[in-house]
Amino acid sequence: MRSLGGNPTQAQLKSIISEEKLTAPFDFPRFLDLMAKHMKPEPFDRQLRDAFKVLDKDNTGFVSVSDLRHILTSIGEKLEPSEFDEWIREVDVGSDGKIKYEDFIARMVAK
């Protein structure tokens, strides 16, 4: 479950086992049914907000465009620099080179 994005507690697992009356090994299709029924994905905007908070060590609500560019174009599922430029044009960048990440999240979620 965890490798598919689920992070149930032991109590949640026991509840699922009890509710579904699971007593024996079951096949993969049954496992997928259980995942779909019981594991709700974390909203994308919450995932983004959590990621931004890592960059925002002082909890100001702002991140530097250069830090954001570096991360989004070089780590994980990388954006092309042109894609990043397109996104960043849609938010207000302050004279200090920072953006309010709530604005950026709102734009990303709306797309």
XYZ file of N, CA and C in Angstrom:
333
model
N 0.818 -1.189 0.000
C 0.000 0.000 0.000
C 0.865 1.256 0.000
N 1.898 1.245 0.791
C 2.739 2.438 0.887
C 3.440 2.741 -0.426
N 3.851 1.719 -1.155
C 4.534 1.962 -2.424
C 3.596 2.539 -3.476
N 2.290 2.459 -3.245
C 1.310 3.030 -4.167
C 0.743 4.351 -3.654
N 1.360 4.902 -2.634
C 0.944 6.208 -2.139
C 0.048 6.169 -0.919
N -0.352 4.980 -0.488
C -1.168 4.871 0.721
C -0.268 4.841 1.939
N -0.714 5.411 3.021
C 0.081 5.402 4.240
C -0.831 5.143 5.440
N -1.486 3.972 5.433
C -2.443 3.691 6.510
C -1.736 3.389 7.829
N -2.393 3.755 8.905
C -1.887 3.402 10.231
C -2.255 1.946 10.510
N -1.684 1.379 11.559
C -2.030 0.007 11.941
C -3.519 -0.091 12.264
N -4.050 0.932 12.923
C -5.480 0.932 13.264
C -6.342 0.944 12.004
N -5.929 1.721 11.003
C -6.685 1.752 9.749
C -6.638 0.396 9.049
N -5.464 -0.238 9.053
C -5.346 -1.563 8.437
C -6.239 -2.576 9.147
N -6.232 -2.545 10.475
C -7.089 -3.467 11.233
C -8.557 -3.215 10.926
N -8.927 -1.962 10.788
C -10.306 -1.615 10.462
C -10.695 -2.140 9.079
N -9.807 -1.991 8.113
C -10.068 -2.499 6.757
C -10.220 -4.011 6.784
N -9.323 -4.680 7.480
C -9.370 -6.146 7.574
C -10.683 -6.591 8.199
N -11.091 -5.918 9.253
C -12.339 -6.267 9.930
C -13.551 -5.967 9.051
N -13.582 -4.778 8.490
C -14.716 -4.350 7.669
C -14.894 -5.232 6.435
N -13.782 -5.619 5.832
C -13.830 -6.425 4.610
C -13.840 -7.924 4.904
N -13.747 -8.272 6.177
C -13.725 -9.682 6.599
C -12.613 -10.462 5.872
N -11.425 -9.878 5.903
C -10.272 -10.505 5.251
C -9.655 -11.521 6.200
N -9.617 -12.765 5.771
C -9.064 -13.816 6.628
C -7.992 -14.627 5.927
N -7.874 -14.496 4.645
C -6.917 -15.315 3.896
C -6.225 -14.438 2.858
N -5.142 -14.924 2.295
C -4.510 -14.163 1.214
C -5.522 -13.901 0.093
N -5.343 -12.776 -0.583
C -6.241 -12.450 -1.688
C -5.410 -12.008 -2.881
N -6.033 -11.991 -4.055
C -5.302 -11.703 -5.286
C -5.138 -10.192 -5.510
N -4.339 -9.876 -6.511
C -4.019 -8.482 -6.796
C -5.247 -7.656 -7.183
N -6.146 -8.164 -8.027
C -7.350 -7.371 -8.328
C -8.143 -7.009 -7.068
N -8.229 -7.924 -6.112
C -8.930 -7.635 -4.853
C -8.174 -6.551 -4.076
N -6.852 -6.635 -4.085
C -6.028 -5.622 -3.430
C -6.299 -4.242 -4.035
N -6.347 -4.166 -5.370
C -6.608 -2.889 -6.034
C -7.992 -2.348 -5.677
N -8.972 -3.240 -5.593
C -10.314 -2.823 -5.174
C -10.282 -2.219 -3.770
N -9.551 -2.868 -2.875
C -9.436 -2.366 -1.503
C -8.742 -0.999 -1.468
N -7.689 -0.860 -2.258
C -6.975 0.420 -2.325
C -7.914 1.527 -2.797
N -8.653 1.253 -3.861
C -9.559 2.265 -4.411
C -10.641 2.644 -3.408
N -11.102 1.680 -2.667
C -12.190 1.917 -1.721
C -11.732 2.648 -0.458
N -10.560 2.305 0.041
C -10.155 2.785 1.365
C -9.053 3.843 1.386
N -8.283 3.951 0.359
C -7.179 4.897 0.361
C -7.530 6.099 -0.502
N -7.734 7.219 0.124
C -8.037 8.454 -0.583
C -6.730 9.211 -0.799
N -6.450 9.593 -2.039
C -5.204 10.318 -2.289
C -5.230 11.702 -1.641
N -4.062 12.138 -1.247
C -3.938 13.473 -0.683
C -4.160 14.474 -1.808
N -4.918 15.514 -1.568
C -5.158 16.501 -2.625
C -3.846 17.077 -3.150
N -3.811 17.305 -4.473
C -2.607 17.793 -5.132
C -2.151 19.122 -4.538
N -3.100 20.008 -4.232
C -2.698 21.300 -3.687
C -2.026 21.158 -2.326
N -2.439 20.189 -1.541
C -1.796 19.967 -0.238
C -0.372 19.444 -0.437
N -0.191 18.563 -1.416
C 1.148 18.054 -1.709
C 2.063 19.198 -2.126
N 1.556 20.073 -2.992
C 2.351 21.219 -3.435
C 2.694 22.139 -2.267
N 1.705 22.415 -1.441
C 1.918 23.310 -0.294
C 2.994 22.737 0.637
N 2.920 21.441 0.881
C 3.926 20.804 1.738
C 5.319 20.919 1.125
N 5.394 20.754 -0.197
C 6.688 20.873 -0.878
C 7.222 22.301 -0.773
N 6.361 23.283 -0.959
C 6.795 24.673 -0.852
C 7.253 25.014 0.558
N 6.619 24.449 1.542
C 6.992 24.752 2.924
C 8.411 24.297 3.236
N 8.893 23.297 2.515
C 10.284 22.866 2.680
C 11.224 23.982 2.222
N 10.861 24.655 1.131
C 11.679 25.765 0.629
C 11.534 27.021 1.486
N 10.385 27.180 2.097
C 10.070 28.376 2.873
C 10.411 28.153 4.343
N 11.698 28.099 4.625
C 12.157 27.771 5.976
C 11.717 28.798 7.028
N 11.531 30.052 6.606
C 11.126 31.105 7.542
C 9.610 31.265 7.622
N 8.890 30.429 6.896
C 7.421 30.444 6.915
C 6.853 31.822 6.549
N 7.379 32.388 5.451
C 6.936 33.711 5.002
C 5.808 33.637 3.976
N 5.639 32.464 3.345
C 4.650 32.339 2.278
C 5.228 32.648 0.908
N 6.534 32.927 0.863
C 7.198 33.275 -0.388
C 8.381 32.344 -0.641
N 8.679 32.113 -1.927
C 9.869 31.355 -2.319
C 10.549 32.093 -3.462
N 11.846 31.889 -3.577
C 12.585 32.546 -4.650
C 12.338 31.814 -5.968
N 12.183 32.599 -7.024
C 11.953 32.028 -8.353
C 13.151 31.181 -8.763
N 14.357 31.618 -8.425
C 15.548 30.852 -8.819
C 15.586 29.491 -8.135
N 15.233 29.422 -6.850
C 15.179 28.125 -6.158
C 14.109 27.232 -6.772
N 12.950 27.819 -7.027
C 11.846 27.064 -7.607
C 12.213 26.554 -8.995
N 12.836 27.403 -9.813
C 13.266 26.996 -11.156
C 14.232 25.816 -11.064
N 15.205 25.929 -10.182
C 16.201 24.864 -10.045
C 15.536 23.536 -9.694
N 14.658 23.558 -8.729
C 14.015 22.322 -8.283
C 13.120 21.739 -9.365
N 12.268 22.572 -9.959
C 11.294 22.051 -10.922
C 11.900 21.655 -12.259
N 13.094 22.147 -12.575
C 13.715 21.773 -13.850
C 14.846 20.759 -13.697
N 15.141 20.358 -12.460
C 16.268 19.434 -12.301
C 16.004 18.239 -11.399
N 14.880 18.200 -10.703
C 14.628 17.122 -9.747
C 13.291 16.459 -10.057
N 13.256 15.144 -9.927
C 12.003 14.400 -10.111
C 11.510 14.460 -11.539
N 10.203 14.632 -11.714
C 9.635 14.789 -13.047
C 9.922 16.211 -13.493
N 10.991 16.356 -14.246
C 11.515 17.676 -14.577
C 10.634 18.413 -15.579
N 10.463 19.700 -15.319
C 9.836 20.579 -16.294
C 10.910 21.055 -17.255
N 10.520 21.284 -18.482
C 11.422 21.961 -19.410
C 11.503 23.421 -18.952
N 12.661 24.049 -19.119
C 12.758 25.463 -18.727
C 11.674 26.331 -19.369
N 11.308 26.029 -20.609
C 10.255 26.812 -21.277
C 8.900 26.618 -20.596
N 8.641 25.400 -20.084
C 7.393 25.151 -19.355
C 7.372 25.960 -18.062
N 8.503 25.960 -17.367
C 8.589 26.740 -16.132
C 8.350 28.217 -16.428
N 9.002 28.721 -17.493
C 8.842 30.131 -17.857
C 7.380 30.469 -18.134
N 6.681 29.550 -18.794
C 5.262 29.771 -19.092
C 4.456 29.887 -17.798
N 4.705 28.984 -16.855
C 3.982 29.007 -15.584
C 4.305 30.263 -14.780
N 5.571 30.620 -14.740
C 5.987 31.730 -13.878
C 5.472 33.069 -14.415
N 5.231 33.152 -15.730
C 4.669 34.384 -16.299
C 3.262 34.661 -15.775
N 2.594 33.623 -15.292
C 1.208 33.765 -14.848
C 1.071 34.176 -13.381
N 2.183 34.328 -12.685
C 2.116 34.761 -11.282
C 2.929 36.038 -11.109
N 2.611 36.763 -10.060
C 3.324 38.006 -9.782
C 4.649 37.699 -9.098
N 5.724 38.175 -9.711
C 7.051 38.028 -9.116
C 7.411 39.370 -8.500
N 7.760 39.343 -7.228
C 8.123 40.573 -6.535
C 9.457 41.119 -7.003
N 9.736 42.353 -6.660
C 11.006 42.981 -7.037
C 12.194 42.260 -6.410
N 11.926 41.475 -5.360
C 12.981 40.704 -4.706
C 13.177 39.331 -5.345
N 12.440 39.045 -6.452
C 12.591 37.763 -7.142
C 11.863 36.618 -6.464
N 10.883 36.949 -5.634
C 10.131 35.908 -4.929
C 8.670 35.929 -5.358
N 8.044 34.771 -5.196
C 6.616 34.670 -5.481
C 5.891 34.167 -4.242
N 4.643 34.561 -4.145
C 3.780 34.027 -3.095
C 3.344 32.654 -3.589
N 3.764 31.600 -2.898
C 3.529 30.273 -3.456
C 2.073 29.869 -3.478
N 1.222 30.479 -2.682
C -0.210 30.172 -2.767
C -0.752 30.563 -4.143
N -0.250 31.663 -4.709
C -0.665 32.067 -6.055
C -0.207 31.045 -7.086
N 1.027 30.582 -6.940
C 1.576 29.594 -7.872
C 0.782 28.291 -7.785
N 0.462 27.855 -6.567
C -0.318 26.627 -6.368
C -1.688 26.768 -7.026
N -2.327 27.903 -6.828
C -3.653 28.122 -7.421
C -3.589 28.003 -8.937
N -2.553 28.532 -9.552
C -2.395 28.440 -11.017
C -2.149 27.002 -11.449
N -1.305 26.293 -10.713
C -0.986 24.912 -11.095
C -2.200 24.004 -10.952
N -2.955 24.171 -9.894
C -4.124 23.327 -9.652
C -5.213 23.627 -10.676
N -5.315 24.883 -11.094
C -6.341 25.272 -12.067
C -6.074 24.694 -13.447
N -4.839 24.362 -13.745
C -4.495 23.866 -15.088
C -4.955 22.473 -15.256
